[in-house]
XYZ file of C-alpha atoms in Angstrom:
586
model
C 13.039 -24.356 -9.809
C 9.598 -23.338 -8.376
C 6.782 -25.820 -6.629
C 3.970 -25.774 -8.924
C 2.132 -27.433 -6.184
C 3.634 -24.656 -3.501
C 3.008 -21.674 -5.615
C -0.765 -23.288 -6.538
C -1.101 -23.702 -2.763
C 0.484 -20.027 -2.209
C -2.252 -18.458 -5.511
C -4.869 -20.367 -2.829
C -4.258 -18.658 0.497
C -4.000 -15.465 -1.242
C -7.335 -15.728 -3.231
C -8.634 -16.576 0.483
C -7.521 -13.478 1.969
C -8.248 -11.462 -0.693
C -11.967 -12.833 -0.393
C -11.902 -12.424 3.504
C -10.879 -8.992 3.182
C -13.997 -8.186 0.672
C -16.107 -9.651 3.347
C -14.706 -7.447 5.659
C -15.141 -4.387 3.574
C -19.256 -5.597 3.654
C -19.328 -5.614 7.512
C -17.681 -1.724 7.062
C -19.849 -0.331 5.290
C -23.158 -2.629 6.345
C -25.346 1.053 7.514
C -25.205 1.955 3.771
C -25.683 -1.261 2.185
C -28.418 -1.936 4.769
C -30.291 0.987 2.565
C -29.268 -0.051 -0.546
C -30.167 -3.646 0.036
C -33.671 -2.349 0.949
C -34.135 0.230 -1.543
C -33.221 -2.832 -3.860
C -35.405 -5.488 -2.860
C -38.611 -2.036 -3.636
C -36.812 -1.384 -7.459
C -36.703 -5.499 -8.115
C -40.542 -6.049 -6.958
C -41.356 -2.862 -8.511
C -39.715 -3.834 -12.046
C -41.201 -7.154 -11.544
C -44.783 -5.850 -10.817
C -44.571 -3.190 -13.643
C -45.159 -5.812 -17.012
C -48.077 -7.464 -15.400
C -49.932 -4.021 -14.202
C -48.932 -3.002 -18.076
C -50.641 -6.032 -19.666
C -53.923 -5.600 -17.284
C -54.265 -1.828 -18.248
C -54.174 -3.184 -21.799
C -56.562 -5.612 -21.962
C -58.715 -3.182 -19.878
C -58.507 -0.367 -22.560
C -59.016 -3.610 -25.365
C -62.286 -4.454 -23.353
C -63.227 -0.870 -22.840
C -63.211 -0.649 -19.337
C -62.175 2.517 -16.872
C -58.657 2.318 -16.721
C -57.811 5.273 -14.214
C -57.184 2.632 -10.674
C -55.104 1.152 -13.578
C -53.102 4.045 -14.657
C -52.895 4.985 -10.801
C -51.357 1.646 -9.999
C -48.813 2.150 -12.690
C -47.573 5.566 -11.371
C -47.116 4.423 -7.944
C -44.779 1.825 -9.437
C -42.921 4.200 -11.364
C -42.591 6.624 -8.329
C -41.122 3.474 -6.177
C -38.602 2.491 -9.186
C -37.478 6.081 -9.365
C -37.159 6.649 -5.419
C -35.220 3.431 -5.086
C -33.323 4.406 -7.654
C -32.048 7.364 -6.164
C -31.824 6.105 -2.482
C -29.430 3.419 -4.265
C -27.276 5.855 -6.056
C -27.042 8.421 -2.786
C -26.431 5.620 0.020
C -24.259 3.039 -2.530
C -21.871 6.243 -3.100
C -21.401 6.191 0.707
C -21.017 2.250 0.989
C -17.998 2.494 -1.587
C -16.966 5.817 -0.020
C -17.131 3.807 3.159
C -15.412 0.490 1.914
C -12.419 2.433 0.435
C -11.660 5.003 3.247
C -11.770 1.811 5.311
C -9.780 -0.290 3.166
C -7.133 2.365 3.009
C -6.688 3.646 6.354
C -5.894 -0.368 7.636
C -3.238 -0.762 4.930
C -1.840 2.781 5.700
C -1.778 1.819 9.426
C -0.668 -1.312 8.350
C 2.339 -0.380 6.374
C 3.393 2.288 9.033
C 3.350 -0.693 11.325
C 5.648 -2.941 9.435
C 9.323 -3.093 10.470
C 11.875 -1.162 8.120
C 12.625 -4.489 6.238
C 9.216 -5.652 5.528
C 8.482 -2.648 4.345
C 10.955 -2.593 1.616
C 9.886 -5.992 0.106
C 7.682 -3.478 -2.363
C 8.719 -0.520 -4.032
C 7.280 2.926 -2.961
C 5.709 2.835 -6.704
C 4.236 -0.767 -6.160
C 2.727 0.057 -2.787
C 1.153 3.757 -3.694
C -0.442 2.023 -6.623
C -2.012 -0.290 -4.159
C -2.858 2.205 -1.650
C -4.816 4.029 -4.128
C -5.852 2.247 -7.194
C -6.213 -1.240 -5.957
C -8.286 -0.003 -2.841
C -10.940 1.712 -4.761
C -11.628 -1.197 -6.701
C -11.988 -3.329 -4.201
C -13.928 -0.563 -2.204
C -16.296 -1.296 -4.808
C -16.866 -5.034 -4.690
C -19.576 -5.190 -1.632
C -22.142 -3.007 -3.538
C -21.108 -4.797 -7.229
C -22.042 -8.215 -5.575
C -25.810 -6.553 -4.156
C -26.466 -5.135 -7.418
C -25.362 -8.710 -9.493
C -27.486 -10.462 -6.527
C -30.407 -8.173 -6.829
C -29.995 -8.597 -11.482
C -29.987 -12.066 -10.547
C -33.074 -12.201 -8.346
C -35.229 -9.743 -10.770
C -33.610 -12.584 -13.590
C -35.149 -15.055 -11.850
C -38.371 -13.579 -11.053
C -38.946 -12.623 -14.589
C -38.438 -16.629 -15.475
C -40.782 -17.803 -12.974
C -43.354 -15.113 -14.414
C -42.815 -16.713 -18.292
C -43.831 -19.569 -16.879
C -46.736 -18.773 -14.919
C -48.388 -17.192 -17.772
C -47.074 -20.316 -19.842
C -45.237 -22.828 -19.032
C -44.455 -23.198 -23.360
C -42.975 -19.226 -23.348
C -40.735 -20.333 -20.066
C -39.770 -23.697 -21.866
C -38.680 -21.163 -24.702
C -36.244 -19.047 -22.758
C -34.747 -21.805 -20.540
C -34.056 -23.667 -23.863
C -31.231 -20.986 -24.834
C -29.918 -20.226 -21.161
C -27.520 -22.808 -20.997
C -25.486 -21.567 -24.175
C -25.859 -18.141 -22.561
C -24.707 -19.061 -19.376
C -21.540 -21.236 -21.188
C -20.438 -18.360 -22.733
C -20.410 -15.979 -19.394
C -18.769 -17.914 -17.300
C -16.160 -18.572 -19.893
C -15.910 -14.432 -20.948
C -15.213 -13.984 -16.673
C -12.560 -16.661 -16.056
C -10.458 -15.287 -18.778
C -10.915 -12.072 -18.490
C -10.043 -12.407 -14.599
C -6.751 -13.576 -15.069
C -6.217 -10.971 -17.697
C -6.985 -8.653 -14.806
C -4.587 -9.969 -12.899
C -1.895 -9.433 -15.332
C -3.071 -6.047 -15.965
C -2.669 -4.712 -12.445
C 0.804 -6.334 -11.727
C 2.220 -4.674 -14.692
C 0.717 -1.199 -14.192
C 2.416 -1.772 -10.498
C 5.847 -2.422 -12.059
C 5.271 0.477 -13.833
C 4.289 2.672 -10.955
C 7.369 1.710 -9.323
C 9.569 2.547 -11.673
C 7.743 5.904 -12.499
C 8.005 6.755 -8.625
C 11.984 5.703 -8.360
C 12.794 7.640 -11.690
C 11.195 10.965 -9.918
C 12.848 10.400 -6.720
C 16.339 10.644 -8.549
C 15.345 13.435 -10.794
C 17.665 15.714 -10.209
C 20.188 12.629 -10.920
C 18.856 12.299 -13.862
C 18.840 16.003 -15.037
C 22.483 16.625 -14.227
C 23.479 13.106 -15.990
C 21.489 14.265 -19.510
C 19.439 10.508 -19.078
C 16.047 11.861 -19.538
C 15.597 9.448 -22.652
C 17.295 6.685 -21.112
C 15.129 6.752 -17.839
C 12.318 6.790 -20.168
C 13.201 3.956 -22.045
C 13.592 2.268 -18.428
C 10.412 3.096 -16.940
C 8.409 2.008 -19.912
C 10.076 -1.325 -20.230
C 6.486 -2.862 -18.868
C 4.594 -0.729 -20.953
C 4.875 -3.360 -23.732
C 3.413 -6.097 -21.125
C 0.739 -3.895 -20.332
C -0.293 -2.996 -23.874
C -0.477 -6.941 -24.940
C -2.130 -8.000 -21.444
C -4.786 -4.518 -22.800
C -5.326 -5.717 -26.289
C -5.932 -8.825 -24.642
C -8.521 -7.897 -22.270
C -10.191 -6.079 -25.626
C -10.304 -9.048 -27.807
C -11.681 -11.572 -25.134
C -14.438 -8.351 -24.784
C -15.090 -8.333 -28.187
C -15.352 -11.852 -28.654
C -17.500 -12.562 -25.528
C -19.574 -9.443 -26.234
C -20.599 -10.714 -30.059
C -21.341 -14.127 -28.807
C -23.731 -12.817 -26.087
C -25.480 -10.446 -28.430
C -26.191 -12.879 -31.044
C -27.760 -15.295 -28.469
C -29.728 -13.228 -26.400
C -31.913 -11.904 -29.322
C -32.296 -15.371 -30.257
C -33.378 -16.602 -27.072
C -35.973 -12.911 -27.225
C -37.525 -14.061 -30.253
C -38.054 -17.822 -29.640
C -39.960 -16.638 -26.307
C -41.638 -14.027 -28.799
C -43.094 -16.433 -31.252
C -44.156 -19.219 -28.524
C -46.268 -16.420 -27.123
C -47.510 -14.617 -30.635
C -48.320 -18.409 -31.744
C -50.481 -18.613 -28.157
C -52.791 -15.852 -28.875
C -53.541 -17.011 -32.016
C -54.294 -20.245 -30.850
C -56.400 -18.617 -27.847
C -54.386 -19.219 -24.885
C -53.555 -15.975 -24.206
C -54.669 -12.466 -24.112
C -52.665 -9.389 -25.724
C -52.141 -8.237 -22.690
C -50.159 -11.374 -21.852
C -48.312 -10.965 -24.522
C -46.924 -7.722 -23.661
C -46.527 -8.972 -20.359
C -44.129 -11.914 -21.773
C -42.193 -9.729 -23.833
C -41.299 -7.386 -20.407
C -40.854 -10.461 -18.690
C -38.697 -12.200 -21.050
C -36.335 -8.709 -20.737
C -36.140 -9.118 -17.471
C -35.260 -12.948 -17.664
C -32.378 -11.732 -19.522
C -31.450 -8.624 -17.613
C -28.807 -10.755 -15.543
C -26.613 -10.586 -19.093
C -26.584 -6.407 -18.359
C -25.427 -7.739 -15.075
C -22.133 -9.270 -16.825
C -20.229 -5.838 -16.356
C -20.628 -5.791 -12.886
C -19.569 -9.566 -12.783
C -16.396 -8.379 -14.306
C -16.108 -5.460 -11.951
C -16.143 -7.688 -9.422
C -13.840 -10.017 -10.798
C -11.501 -6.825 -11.306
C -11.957 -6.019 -7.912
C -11.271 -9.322 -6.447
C -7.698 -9.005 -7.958
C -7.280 -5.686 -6.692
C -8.430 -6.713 -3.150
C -5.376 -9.829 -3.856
C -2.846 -7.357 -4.209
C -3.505 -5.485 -1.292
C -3.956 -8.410 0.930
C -0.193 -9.391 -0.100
C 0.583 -6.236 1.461
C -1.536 -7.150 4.545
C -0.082 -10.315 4.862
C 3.062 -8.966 5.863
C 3.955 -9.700 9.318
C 3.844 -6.216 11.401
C 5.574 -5.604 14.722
C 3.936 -6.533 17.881
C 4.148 -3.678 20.138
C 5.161 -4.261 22.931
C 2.707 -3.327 26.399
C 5.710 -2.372 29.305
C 6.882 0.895 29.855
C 11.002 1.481 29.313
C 12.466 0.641 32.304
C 14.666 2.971 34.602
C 18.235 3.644 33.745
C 20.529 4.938 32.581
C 20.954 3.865 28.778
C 22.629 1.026 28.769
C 22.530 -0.978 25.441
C 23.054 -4.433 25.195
C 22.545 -7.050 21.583
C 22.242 -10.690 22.519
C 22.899 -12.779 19.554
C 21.452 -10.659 17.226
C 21.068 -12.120 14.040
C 19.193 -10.588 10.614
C 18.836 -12.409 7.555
C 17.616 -10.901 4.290
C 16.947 -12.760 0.983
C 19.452 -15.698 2.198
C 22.301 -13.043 3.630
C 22.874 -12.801 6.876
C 23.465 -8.890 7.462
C 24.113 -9.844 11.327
C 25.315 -12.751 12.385
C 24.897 -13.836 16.041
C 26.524 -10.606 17.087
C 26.920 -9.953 20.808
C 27.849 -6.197 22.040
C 27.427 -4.209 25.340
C 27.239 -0.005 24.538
C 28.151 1.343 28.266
C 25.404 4.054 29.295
C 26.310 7.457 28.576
C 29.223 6.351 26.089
C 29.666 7.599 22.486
C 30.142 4.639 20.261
C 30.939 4.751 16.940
C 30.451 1.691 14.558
C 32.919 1.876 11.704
C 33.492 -0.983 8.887
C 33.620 -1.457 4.884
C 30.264 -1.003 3.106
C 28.151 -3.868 3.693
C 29.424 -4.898 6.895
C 25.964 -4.637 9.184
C 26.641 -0.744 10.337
C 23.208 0.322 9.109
C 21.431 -2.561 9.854
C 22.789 -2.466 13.597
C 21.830 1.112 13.593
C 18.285 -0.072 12.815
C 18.042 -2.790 15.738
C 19.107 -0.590 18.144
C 16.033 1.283 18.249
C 14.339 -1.543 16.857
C 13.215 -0.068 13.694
C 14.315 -3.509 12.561
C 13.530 -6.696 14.832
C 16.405 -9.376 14.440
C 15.143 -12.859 13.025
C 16.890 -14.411 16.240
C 18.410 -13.042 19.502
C 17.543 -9.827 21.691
C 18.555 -5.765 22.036
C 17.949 -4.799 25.367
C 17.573 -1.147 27.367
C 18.687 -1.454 30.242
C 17.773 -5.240 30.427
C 14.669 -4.785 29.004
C 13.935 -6.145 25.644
C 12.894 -3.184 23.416
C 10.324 -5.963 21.920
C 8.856 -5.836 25.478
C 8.982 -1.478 25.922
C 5.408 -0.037 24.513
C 6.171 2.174 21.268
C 5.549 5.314 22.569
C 7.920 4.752 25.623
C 10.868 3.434 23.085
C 10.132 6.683 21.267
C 10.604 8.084 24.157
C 13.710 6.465 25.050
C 15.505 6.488 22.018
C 16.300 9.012 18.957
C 17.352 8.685 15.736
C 18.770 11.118 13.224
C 19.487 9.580 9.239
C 21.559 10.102 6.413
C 18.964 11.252 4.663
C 16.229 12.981 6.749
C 12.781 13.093 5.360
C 11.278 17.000 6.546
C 7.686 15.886 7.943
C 5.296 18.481 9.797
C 4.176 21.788 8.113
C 7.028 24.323 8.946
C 10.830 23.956 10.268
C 10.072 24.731 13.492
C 7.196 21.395 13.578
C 9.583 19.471 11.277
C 12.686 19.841 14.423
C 9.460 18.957 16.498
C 8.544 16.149 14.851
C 6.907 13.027 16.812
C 6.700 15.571 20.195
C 4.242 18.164 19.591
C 3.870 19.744 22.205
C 7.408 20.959 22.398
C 7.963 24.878 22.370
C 9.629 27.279 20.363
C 12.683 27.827 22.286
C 13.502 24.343 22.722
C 13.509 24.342 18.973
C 16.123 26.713 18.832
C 18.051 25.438 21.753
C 17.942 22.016 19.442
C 19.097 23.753 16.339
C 21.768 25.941 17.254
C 23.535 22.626 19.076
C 22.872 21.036 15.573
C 24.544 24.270 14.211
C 21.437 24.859 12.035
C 19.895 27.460 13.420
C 21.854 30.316 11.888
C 20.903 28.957 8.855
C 17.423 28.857 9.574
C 16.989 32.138 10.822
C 18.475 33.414 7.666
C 15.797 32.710 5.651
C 12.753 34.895 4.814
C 10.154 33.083 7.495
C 12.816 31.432 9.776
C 11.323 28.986 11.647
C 8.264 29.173 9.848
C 9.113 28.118 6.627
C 7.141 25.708 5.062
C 9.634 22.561 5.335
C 8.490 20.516 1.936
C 9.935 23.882 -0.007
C 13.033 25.473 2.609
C 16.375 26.073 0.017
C 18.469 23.351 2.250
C 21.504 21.255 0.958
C 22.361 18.369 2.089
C 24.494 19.251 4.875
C 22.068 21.821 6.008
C 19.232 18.675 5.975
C 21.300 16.348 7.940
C 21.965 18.840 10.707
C 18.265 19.675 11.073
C 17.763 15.891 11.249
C 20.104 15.980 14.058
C 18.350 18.770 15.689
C 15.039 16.655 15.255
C 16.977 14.013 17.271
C 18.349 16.380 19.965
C 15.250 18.035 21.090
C 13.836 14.575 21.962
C 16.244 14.181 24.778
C 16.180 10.825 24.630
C 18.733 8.424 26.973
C 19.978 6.657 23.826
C 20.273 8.647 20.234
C 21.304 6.929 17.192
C 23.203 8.534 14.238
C 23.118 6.568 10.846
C 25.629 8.191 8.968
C 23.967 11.648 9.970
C 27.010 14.144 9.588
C 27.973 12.392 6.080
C 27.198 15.681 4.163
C 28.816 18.635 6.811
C 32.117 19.864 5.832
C 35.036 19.043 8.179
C 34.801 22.347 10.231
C 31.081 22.090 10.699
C 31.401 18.067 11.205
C 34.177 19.161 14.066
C 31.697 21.404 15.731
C 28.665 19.260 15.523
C 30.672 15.709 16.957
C 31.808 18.501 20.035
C 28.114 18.845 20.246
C 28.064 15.037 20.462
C 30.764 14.825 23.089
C 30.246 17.201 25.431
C 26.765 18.646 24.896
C 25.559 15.010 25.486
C 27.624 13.710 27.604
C 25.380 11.270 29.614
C 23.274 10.179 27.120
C 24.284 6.860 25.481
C 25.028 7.887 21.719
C 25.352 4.955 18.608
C 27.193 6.806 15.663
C 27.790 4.862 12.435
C 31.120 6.820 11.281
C 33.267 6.598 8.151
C 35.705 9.776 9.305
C 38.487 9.088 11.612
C 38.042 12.385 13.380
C 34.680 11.239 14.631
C 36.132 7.365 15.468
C 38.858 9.197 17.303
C 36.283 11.119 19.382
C 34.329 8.452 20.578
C 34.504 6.609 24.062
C 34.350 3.112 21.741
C 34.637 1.990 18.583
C 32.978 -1.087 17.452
C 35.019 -2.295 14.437
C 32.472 -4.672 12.202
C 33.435 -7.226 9.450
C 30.620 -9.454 7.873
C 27.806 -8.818 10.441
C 30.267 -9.606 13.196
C 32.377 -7.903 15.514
C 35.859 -8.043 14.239
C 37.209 -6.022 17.019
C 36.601 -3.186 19.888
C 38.455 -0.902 21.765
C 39.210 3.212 21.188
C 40.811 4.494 18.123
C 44.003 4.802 19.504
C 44.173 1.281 20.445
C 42.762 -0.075 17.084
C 44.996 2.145 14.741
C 47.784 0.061 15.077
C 45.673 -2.517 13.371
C 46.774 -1.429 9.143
C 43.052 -2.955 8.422
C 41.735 -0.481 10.827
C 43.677 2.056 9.529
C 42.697 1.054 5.004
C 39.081 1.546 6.778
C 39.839 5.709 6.462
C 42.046 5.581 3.773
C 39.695 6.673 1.420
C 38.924 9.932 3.511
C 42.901 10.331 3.740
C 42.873 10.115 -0.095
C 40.097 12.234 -1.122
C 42.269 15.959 0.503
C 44.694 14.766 -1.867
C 44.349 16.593 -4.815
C 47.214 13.674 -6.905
C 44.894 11.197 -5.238
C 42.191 11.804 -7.749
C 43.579 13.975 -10.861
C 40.526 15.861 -12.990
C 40.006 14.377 -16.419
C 41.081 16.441 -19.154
């Protein structure tokens, strides 16, 4: 059962950082709200300025006088209202332009930062919804709060002008402000938590919406387009109640607040019509009340921007959860010299209460092949992902060469060790910079060299542009994908090179060719292969045999295949060239 207290404590610290991140977004963007603030402060004194310069040039024409210095006075005004107005549209496009790029290049930077498993605490959906919906609204927030500061202040000015002209017309309006002000603050704390709501479900959504087009092909070949559509829009139910409630608490708040303030307009109205008939003041003044008495009121226009801010501030929540996520801490030492030499010192990762490694303790012998074999769930992947510390373990240490890799700058563990992945994402523009990927600089033939040891390059050069290919579109399957992932991995040279289940999709001849490729082509460099064939176990220098996040035994293949648990680890590979072993349905 939850901790009220904890999770009130936990809604705290997040409202905190969600604030301290809008103040942050104000410091970005200060050069443009600098403007804005001043072009501001000319439209407020200017709106202020204009009923009383009206209400002179009107008792002037009453008493017949010239009325020109007048009229002048009132068009320089208007020419400062309407400048100011446009300086504050140009430069307050450019402070949220400013707050948002901001805003999202630190939680891009951010996530790219945060080690694989952090990074998986929210789906894709869930964090590209924050990455670009939540950051524009709180992008926004820093020149919302000016412009509610500067309604506020012109508010306020208008007040104090009711009652310098009389202190009865002033009595008038602050009679109905405190109703008015009841029924704000009440329309903004509801409708803030409504917000809230709002933007966690359209998240959920997202996510599922982003997981449902990853799989599509899944989904055409399995005839579930309805299903999947039922799925995604389980939230949309959520969303549409949290909507319709975010429209009634509109509705309600907006017929309350335009039944008062008309109220409160005409009770200043008749305290200042009754005044000129009793002699105390001039027509002019009354004119001047009745701008003045719209401008006491103005700070109720001000109520969307309130809300927008209010909006905002849950927006800028969400992505400060995602900022709140511890990120790596690079290390600052370069990799040491050696020769490859792997070592894991206790290594222990937990993840939501399991332990996927459990103080596991293993020396990899530079220049060795290793492959890591076990039943699904048994730590391969995760090992895989400590080794070239993609992953940092919650206790113990993986060392190169007796350095810990926590220690070894990123660029120089980059350096130092290579990775090639099930499923290999194709990042650059064209093959040729996809194979490239992470060195730039590296030429042409290299390429090549890379992808015809990855037995890829045939296939490359087959098609129309060859290397040139644009990579997001190249006609690849997924044996053709892994291998240029390996050739990605290859051209890096690195002393260690880790394979995650990276030959998974080649058929047995091409798998034979590529683990040669492995064993002879690079011999030397220390090589971390998580295998479920026994031709590639029986190929490797050692095989690391793991159970439960532990080491359950080591030794070659030879030696462990006596073992008939080693040997049920393959069975299913045995089984599947059996063609009794798996009889088609009729």
């Amino acid at each position: 059962m939850s901790d009220p207290v904890a999770g009130t404590a936990g809604e705290r610290v997040t409202h905190q950082h969600g604030d301290r991140l809008l103040a942050s977004l104000a410091r970005r963007a200060w050069r443009p709200l600098a403007v804005v603030t001043v072009a501001t402060a000319a439209a407020s004194a200017a709106t202020l300025a204009m009923p009383a310069l009206l209400a002179a040039a009107v008792d002037r024409v009453l008493a017949g006088e010239d009325v020109l210095a007048a009229a002048a006075r009132l068009a320089l005004v208007l020419a400062v209202m309407t400048l100011a107005d446009l300086v504050c549209h140009v430069a307050g496009a450019a402070a949220n332009a400013s707050a948002t790029s901001a805003l999202r290049l630190r939680l891009t930077g951010h996530i790219l930062r945060l080690g694989v498993g952090e990074a998986r605490r929210f789906p894709t959906g869930e964090l590209a919804n924050r990455l670009v919906s939540n950051t524009a609204g709180a992008g926004q927030v820093p020149l919302a709060l000016l412009d509610t500061a500067a309604g506020l202040v012109t508010a306020a000015g208008g007040i104090t002008a009711l009652f310098l002209i009389d202190w009865r017309t002033g009595l008038a309006f602050v009679a109905g402000l405190p109703v008015a002000l009841l029924i704000i603050v009440m329309f903004v704390s509801r409708m803030s938590g409504l917000y809230d709501r709002y933007q966690e479900t359209q998240g959920r959504l997202a996510a599922r919406l982003t997981d449902t087009l990853a799989g599509i092909r899944t989904v055409r070949a399995s005839g579930t387009a309805d299903r999947e559509i039922a799925r995604v829009l389980i939230p949309l139910p959520e969303l549409s109640g949290t909507g319709h409630a975010l429209w009634r608490v509109q509705a309600r708040g907006g017929w309350r607040i335009g039944l008062v303030l008309p109220l409160m307009e005409v009770a200043v109205l008749a305290v200042a019509g009754l005044g000129v008939v009793a002699g105390r003041l001039e027509p002019g003044q009354l004119l001047a009340v009745a701008g003045y008495a719209t401008l006491g009121l103005s700070f109720i226009e001000h109520v969307d921007a309130v809300m927008s801010v209010a909006q905002a501030r849950s927006a800028a929540r969400r992505v400060s959860q995602v900022l709140a996520l511890p990120t790596q801490i690079p290390g600052t030492r370069p990799a040491p010299e050696g020769p490859g030499t792997l070592s894991f010192r206790g290594v222990t990762v937990t993840r939501d209460g399991a332990r996927l490694l459990d103080g596991l303790d293993l020396e990899l012998p530079a220049g060795s092949l290793t492959a890591v074999v076990g039943p699904s769930g048994a730590g391969k992947t995760t090992l895989a992902m400590v080794a070239g510390r993609l992953l940092d373990p919650d206790r113990g240490q993986v060392l190169l060469d007796g350095r810990p890799l926590t220690e070894i700058a990123p660029d120089a563990l980059r350096d130092a060790v290579a990775y090639a992945f099930e499923r290999p994402a194709l990042l650059g523009g064209d093959l040729a910079s996809a194979i490239a990927y992470g060195r730039p600089g590296t030429g042409l033939a290299a390429v090549q060299e890379a992808a015809a040891c990855a037995r890829v390059d045939d296939v490359i050069r087959r098609l129309p542009q060859g290397y040139d290919t644009p990579a997001a579109g190249a006609p690849l399957s997924g044996g053709e994908l892994q291998r240029l992932g390996l050739a990605r991995a290859l051209v890096r040279r690195a002393r260690v090179t880790v394979l995650d289940d990276a030959t998974s999709s080649l058929d047995t001849a091409t798998e034979a060719q590529v683990t040669r490729t492995l064993v002879d082509g690079m011999r030397g460099r220390t090589r971390l292969v998580v295998a479920h064939r026994a031709t590639t176990a029986a190929r490797a220098d050692l095989v690391v045999w793991l159970e439960n996040g532990r080491v359950s035994a080591q030794g070659t293949h030879q030696e462990l295949w006596d073992d008939p648990s080693y040997r049920a680890l393959f069975a299913a590979e045995e089984a599947s060239g059996k063609e009794e072993a798996c009889p088609v349905p009729r």
